[in-house]
Coordinates of C-alpha atoms in Angstrom, one line a residue:
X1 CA 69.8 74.4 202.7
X2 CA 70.1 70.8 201.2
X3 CA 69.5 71.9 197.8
X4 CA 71.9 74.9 198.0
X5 CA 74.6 72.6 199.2
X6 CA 73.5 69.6 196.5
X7 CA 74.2 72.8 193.9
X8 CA 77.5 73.6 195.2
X9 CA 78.7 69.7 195.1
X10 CA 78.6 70.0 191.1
X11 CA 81.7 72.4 190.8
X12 CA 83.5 71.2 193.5
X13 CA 83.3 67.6 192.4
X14 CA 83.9 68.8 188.9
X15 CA 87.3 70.7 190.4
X16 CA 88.3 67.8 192.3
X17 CA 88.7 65.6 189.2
X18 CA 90.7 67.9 187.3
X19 CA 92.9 68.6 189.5
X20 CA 93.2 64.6 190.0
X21 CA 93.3 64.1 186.4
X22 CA 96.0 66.8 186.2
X23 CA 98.2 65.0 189.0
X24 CA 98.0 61.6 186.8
X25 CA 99.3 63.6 183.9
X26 CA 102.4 64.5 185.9
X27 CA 103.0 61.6 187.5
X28 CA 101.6 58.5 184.8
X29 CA 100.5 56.7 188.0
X30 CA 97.7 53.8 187.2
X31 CA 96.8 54.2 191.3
X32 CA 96.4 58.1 190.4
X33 CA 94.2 57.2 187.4
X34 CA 92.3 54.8 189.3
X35 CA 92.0 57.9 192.4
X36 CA 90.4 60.2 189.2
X37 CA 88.6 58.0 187.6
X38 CA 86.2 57.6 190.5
X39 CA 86.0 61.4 190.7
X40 CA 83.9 61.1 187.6
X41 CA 81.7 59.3 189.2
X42 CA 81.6 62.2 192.0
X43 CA 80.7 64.7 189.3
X44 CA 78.2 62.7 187.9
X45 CA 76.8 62.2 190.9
X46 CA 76.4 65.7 192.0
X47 CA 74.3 66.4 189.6
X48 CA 71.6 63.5 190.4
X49 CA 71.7 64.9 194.2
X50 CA 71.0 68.0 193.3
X51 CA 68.3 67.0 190.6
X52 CA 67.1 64.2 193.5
X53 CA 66.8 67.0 196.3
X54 CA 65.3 69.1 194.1
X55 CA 62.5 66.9 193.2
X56 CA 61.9 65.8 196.7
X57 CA 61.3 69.0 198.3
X58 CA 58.4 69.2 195.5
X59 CA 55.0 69.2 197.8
X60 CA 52.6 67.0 197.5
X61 CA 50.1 66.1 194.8
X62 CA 47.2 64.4 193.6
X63 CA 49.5 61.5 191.9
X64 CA 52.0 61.7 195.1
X65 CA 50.0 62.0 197.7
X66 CA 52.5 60.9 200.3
X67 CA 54.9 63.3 198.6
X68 CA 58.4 62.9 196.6
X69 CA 60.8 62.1 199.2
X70 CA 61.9 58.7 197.9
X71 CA 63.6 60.3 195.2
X72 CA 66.5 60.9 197.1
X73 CA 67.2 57.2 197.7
X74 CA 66.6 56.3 193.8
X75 CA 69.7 58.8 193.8
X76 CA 71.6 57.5 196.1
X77 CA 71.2 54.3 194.6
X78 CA 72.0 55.2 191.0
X79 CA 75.4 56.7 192.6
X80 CA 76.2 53.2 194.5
X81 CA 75.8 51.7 191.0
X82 CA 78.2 54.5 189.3
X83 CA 80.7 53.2 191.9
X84 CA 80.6 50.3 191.2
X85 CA 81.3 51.0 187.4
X86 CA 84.2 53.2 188.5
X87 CA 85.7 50.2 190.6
X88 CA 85.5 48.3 187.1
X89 CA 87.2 50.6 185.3
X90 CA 90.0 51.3 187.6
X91 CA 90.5 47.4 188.2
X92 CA 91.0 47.2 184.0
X93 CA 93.4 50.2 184.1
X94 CA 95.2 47.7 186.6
X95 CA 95.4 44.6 185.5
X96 CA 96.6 46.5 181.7
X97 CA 99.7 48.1 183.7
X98 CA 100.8 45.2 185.8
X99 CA 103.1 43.8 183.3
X100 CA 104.6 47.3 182.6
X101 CA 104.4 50.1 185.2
X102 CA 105.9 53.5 185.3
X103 CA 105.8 56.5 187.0
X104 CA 107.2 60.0 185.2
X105 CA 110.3 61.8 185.8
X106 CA 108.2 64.4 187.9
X107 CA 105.6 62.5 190.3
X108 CA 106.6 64.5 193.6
X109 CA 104.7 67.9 191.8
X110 CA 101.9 65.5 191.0
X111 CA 101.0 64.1 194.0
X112 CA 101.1 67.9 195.8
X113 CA 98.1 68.2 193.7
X114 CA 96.5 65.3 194.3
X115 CA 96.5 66.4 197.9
X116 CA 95.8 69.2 197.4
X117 CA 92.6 67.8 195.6
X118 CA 91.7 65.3 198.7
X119 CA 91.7 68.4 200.9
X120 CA 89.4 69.8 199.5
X121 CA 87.5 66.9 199.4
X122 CA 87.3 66.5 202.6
X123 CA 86.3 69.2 203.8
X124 CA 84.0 69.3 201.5
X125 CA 82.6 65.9 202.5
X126 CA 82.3 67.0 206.5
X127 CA 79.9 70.0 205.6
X128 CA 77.3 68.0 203.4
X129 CA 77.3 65.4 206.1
X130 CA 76.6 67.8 208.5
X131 CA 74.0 69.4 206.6
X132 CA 72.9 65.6 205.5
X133 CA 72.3 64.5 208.7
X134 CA 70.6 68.1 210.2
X135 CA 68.4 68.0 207.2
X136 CA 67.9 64.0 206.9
X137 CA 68.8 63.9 203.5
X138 CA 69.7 60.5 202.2
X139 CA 71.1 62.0 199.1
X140 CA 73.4 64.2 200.2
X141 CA 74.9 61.7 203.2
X142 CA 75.3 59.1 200.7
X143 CA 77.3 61.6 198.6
X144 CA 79.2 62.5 201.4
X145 CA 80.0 59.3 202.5
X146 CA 81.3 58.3 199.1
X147 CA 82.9 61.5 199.0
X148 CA 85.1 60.7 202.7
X149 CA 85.9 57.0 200.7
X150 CA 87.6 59.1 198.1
X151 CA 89.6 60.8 200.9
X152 CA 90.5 57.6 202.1
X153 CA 91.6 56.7 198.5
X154 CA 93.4 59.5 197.9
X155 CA 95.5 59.2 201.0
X156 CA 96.4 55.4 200.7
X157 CA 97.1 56.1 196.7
X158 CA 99.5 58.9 197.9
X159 CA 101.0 56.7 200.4
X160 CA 101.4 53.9 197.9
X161 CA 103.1 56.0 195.4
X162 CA 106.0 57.1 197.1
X163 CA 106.3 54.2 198.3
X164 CA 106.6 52.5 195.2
X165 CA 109.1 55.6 194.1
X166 CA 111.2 54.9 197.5
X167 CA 111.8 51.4 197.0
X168 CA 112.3 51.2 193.5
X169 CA 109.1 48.5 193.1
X170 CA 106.6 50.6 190.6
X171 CA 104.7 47.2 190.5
X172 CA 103.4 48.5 193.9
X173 CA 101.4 51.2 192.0
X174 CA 98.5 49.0 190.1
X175 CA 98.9 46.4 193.0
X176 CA 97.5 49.5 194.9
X177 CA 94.9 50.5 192.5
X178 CA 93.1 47.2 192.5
X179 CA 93.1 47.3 196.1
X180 CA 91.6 50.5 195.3
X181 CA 89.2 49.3 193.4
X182 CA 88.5 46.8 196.3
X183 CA 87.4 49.5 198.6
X184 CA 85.3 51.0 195.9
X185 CA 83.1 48.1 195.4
X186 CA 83.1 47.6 198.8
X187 CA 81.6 51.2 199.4
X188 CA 79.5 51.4 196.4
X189 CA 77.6 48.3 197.9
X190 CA 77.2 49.8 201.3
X191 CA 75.6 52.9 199.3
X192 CA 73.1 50.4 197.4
X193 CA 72.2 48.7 200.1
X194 CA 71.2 51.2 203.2
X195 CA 69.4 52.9 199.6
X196 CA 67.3 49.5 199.1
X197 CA 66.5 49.8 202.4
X198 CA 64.6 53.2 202.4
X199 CA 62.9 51.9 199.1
X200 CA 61.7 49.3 201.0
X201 CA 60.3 51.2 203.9
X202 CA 62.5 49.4 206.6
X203 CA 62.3 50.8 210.1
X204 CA 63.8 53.3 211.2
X205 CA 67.1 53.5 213.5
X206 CA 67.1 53.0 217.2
X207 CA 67.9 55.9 217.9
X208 CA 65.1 57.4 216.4
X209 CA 62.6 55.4 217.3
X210 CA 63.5 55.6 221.0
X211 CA 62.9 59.6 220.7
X212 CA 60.2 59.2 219.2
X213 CA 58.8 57.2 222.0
X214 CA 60.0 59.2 224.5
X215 CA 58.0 62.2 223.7
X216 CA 54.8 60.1 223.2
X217 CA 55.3 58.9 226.8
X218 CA 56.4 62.7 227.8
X219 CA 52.8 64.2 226.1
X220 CA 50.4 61.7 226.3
X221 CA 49.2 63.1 229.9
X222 CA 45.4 61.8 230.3
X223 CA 46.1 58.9 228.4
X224 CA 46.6 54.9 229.7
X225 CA 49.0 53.9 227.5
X226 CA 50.2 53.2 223.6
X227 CA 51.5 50.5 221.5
X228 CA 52.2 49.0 218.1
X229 CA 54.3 52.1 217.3
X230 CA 55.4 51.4 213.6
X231 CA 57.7 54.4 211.7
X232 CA 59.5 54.9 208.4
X233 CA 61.4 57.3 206.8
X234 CA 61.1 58.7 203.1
X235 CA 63.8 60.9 202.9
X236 CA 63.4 63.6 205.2
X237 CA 60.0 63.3 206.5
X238 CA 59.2 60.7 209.2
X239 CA 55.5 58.7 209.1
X240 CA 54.6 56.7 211.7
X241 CA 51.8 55.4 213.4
X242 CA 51.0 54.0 217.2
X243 CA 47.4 52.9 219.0
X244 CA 46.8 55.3 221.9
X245 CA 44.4 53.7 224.5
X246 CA 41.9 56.1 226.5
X247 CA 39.1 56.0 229.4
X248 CA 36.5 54.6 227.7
X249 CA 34.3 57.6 229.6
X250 CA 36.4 60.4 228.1
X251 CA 35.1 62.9 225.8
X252 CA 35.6 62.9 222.2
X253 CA 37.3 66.3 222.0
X254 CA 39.9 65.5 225.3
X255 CA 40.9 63.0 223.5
X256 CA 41.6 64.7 220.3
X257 CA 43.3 67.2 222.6
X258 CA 46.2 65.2 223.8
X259 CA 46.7 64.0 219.7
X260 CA 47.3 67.3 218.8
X261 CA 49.8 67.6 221.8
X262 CA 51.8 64.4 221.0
X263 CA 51.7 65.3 217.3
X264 CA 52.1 69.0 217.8
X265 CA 56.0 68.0 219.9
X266 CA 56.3 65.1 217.2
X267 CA 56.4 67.7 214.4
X268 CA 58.6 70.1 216.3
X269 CA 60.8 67.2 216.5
X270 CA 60.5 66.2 213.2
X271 CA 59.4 69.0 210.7
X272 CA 57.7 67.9 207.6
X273 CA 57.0 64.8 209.2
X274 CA 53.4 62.7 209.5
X275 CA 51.8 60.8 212.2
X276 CA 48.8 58.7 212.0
X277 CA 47.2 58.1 216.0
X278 CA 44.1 55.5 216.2
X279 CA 42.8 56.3 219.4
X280 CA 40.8 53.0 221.6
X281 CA 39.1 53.2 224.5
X282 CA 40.8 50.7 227.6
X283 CA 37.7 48.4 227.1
X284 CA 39.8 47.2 224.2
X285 CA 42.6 46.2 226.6
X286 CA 40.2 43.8 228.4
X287 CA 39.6 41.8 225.3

């Protein structure tokens, strides 16, 4: 599902942006250019999500024994980097057009399309966050996110522009693209950052380690207790690890019994996912 929808990204991205870049043609808006020029970077991309999600759902191997999941966050940060180019760029356009703006004889026509354009866009940008967040897919949320900033763009630029065309002030129009711009860096940042993060093997959310927890505690019948409970992501699989105290007086194979019932719910859970139990007996506690 992930890579079918990471496939589909690369024309739509690819039709956003022209119909963008035909709306500045109309209209000779720098806010407009500025509202195009980041679709490039959407286009662009599109195509490393799909070639990221691709390449993680590759299994396992001798040289990757923990699998390829990670390449979705080199993605992910390779796009908050495009961003950040694109926020460049449109801040130059800018800062050039300050001292002479202008807006065509027909912007009205234009900006229809560019709506047009952030329509599709966004809905666009609900389904692959859906289908992000089912599918844990940091790839194709961080696209999505990005995508629902361009949305965002798209309607304040629109805004912006008639209001530059009602009151007469077209110096309204690159004031608005570096504020743009602004937001763009802004975003790009947030992209690169939560990215870094996964690199980095940082824990995972709350809210996911608290379920995780929770159906320890709700399998681990014949157990005493667990603790140091440590978990990652990588993508879309899950690995953690937790010490499960036992009776020192209980068999070997009980014990291995109730692991493969607290990692059998995990993995229902969490599909794809690994788990690493090191089982101690309670004479351990008493240490």
């Amino acid at each position: 599902m992930s890579r079918k929808f990471a496939l589909w990204s690369i024309p739509v991205a690819l039709l956003v942006f022209l119909l963008k870049l035909l709306a500045w043609k109309m209209t000779g808006s720098v806010a407009l250019l500025s509202d195009a020029l980041e679709s490039t970077v959407n286009v662009i991309a599109a195509g490393l999500a799909y070639y990221a999600v691709r390449l993680a759902d590759k299994p396992a191997d001798s040289r990757h024994p923990y699998g390829h999941t990670k390449a979705e966050y080199l993605s992910a940060v390779a796009e908050g980097v495009m961003i950040l180019i694109a926020a460049l760029l449109v801040i130059r356009e800018a800062v050039a057009a300050l001292p002479n703006p202008h807006i065509e004889d027909a912007p009205m026509l234009g900006i229809g399309v560019n709506v047009i354009a952030a329509i599709i866009n966004g809905l666009w940008a609900y389904a692959l966050l859906r289908v992000g967040r089912r599918n844990r897919s940091p790839a194709l949320q961080a696209s999505a996110r990005h995508i629902f900033t361009d949305v965002l763009t798209s309607a304040g630029v629109v805004v912006g522009v008639i209001l530059a065309l009602a009151t007469g002030w077209l110096i309204l129009d690159p004031i608005l693209a570096i504020l743009v711009a602004l937001n763009i860096l802004r975003e790009g940042w947030h992209v690169i950052s939560e990215s870094v993060d996964g690199l980095m093997d940082a824990s995972i959310n709350s809210d996911t380690r608290a379920e995780v927890k929770r159906i320890i505690e709700q399998e681990m019948d014949g157990a005493l207790q667990f603790h140091d409970l440590r978990a990652r992501s990588s993508g879309a699989v899950l690995f953690a690890e937790f010490h499960l105290v036992v009776g020192c007086d209980m068999a070997v194979g009980d014990a291995h019994d109730i692991c493969d019932r607290i990692e059998k719910a995990l993995e229902t859970q969490f599909p794809g996912s690994s788990f690493t139990i090191h089982l101690e007996p309670d004479t351990e506690l008493k240490k």
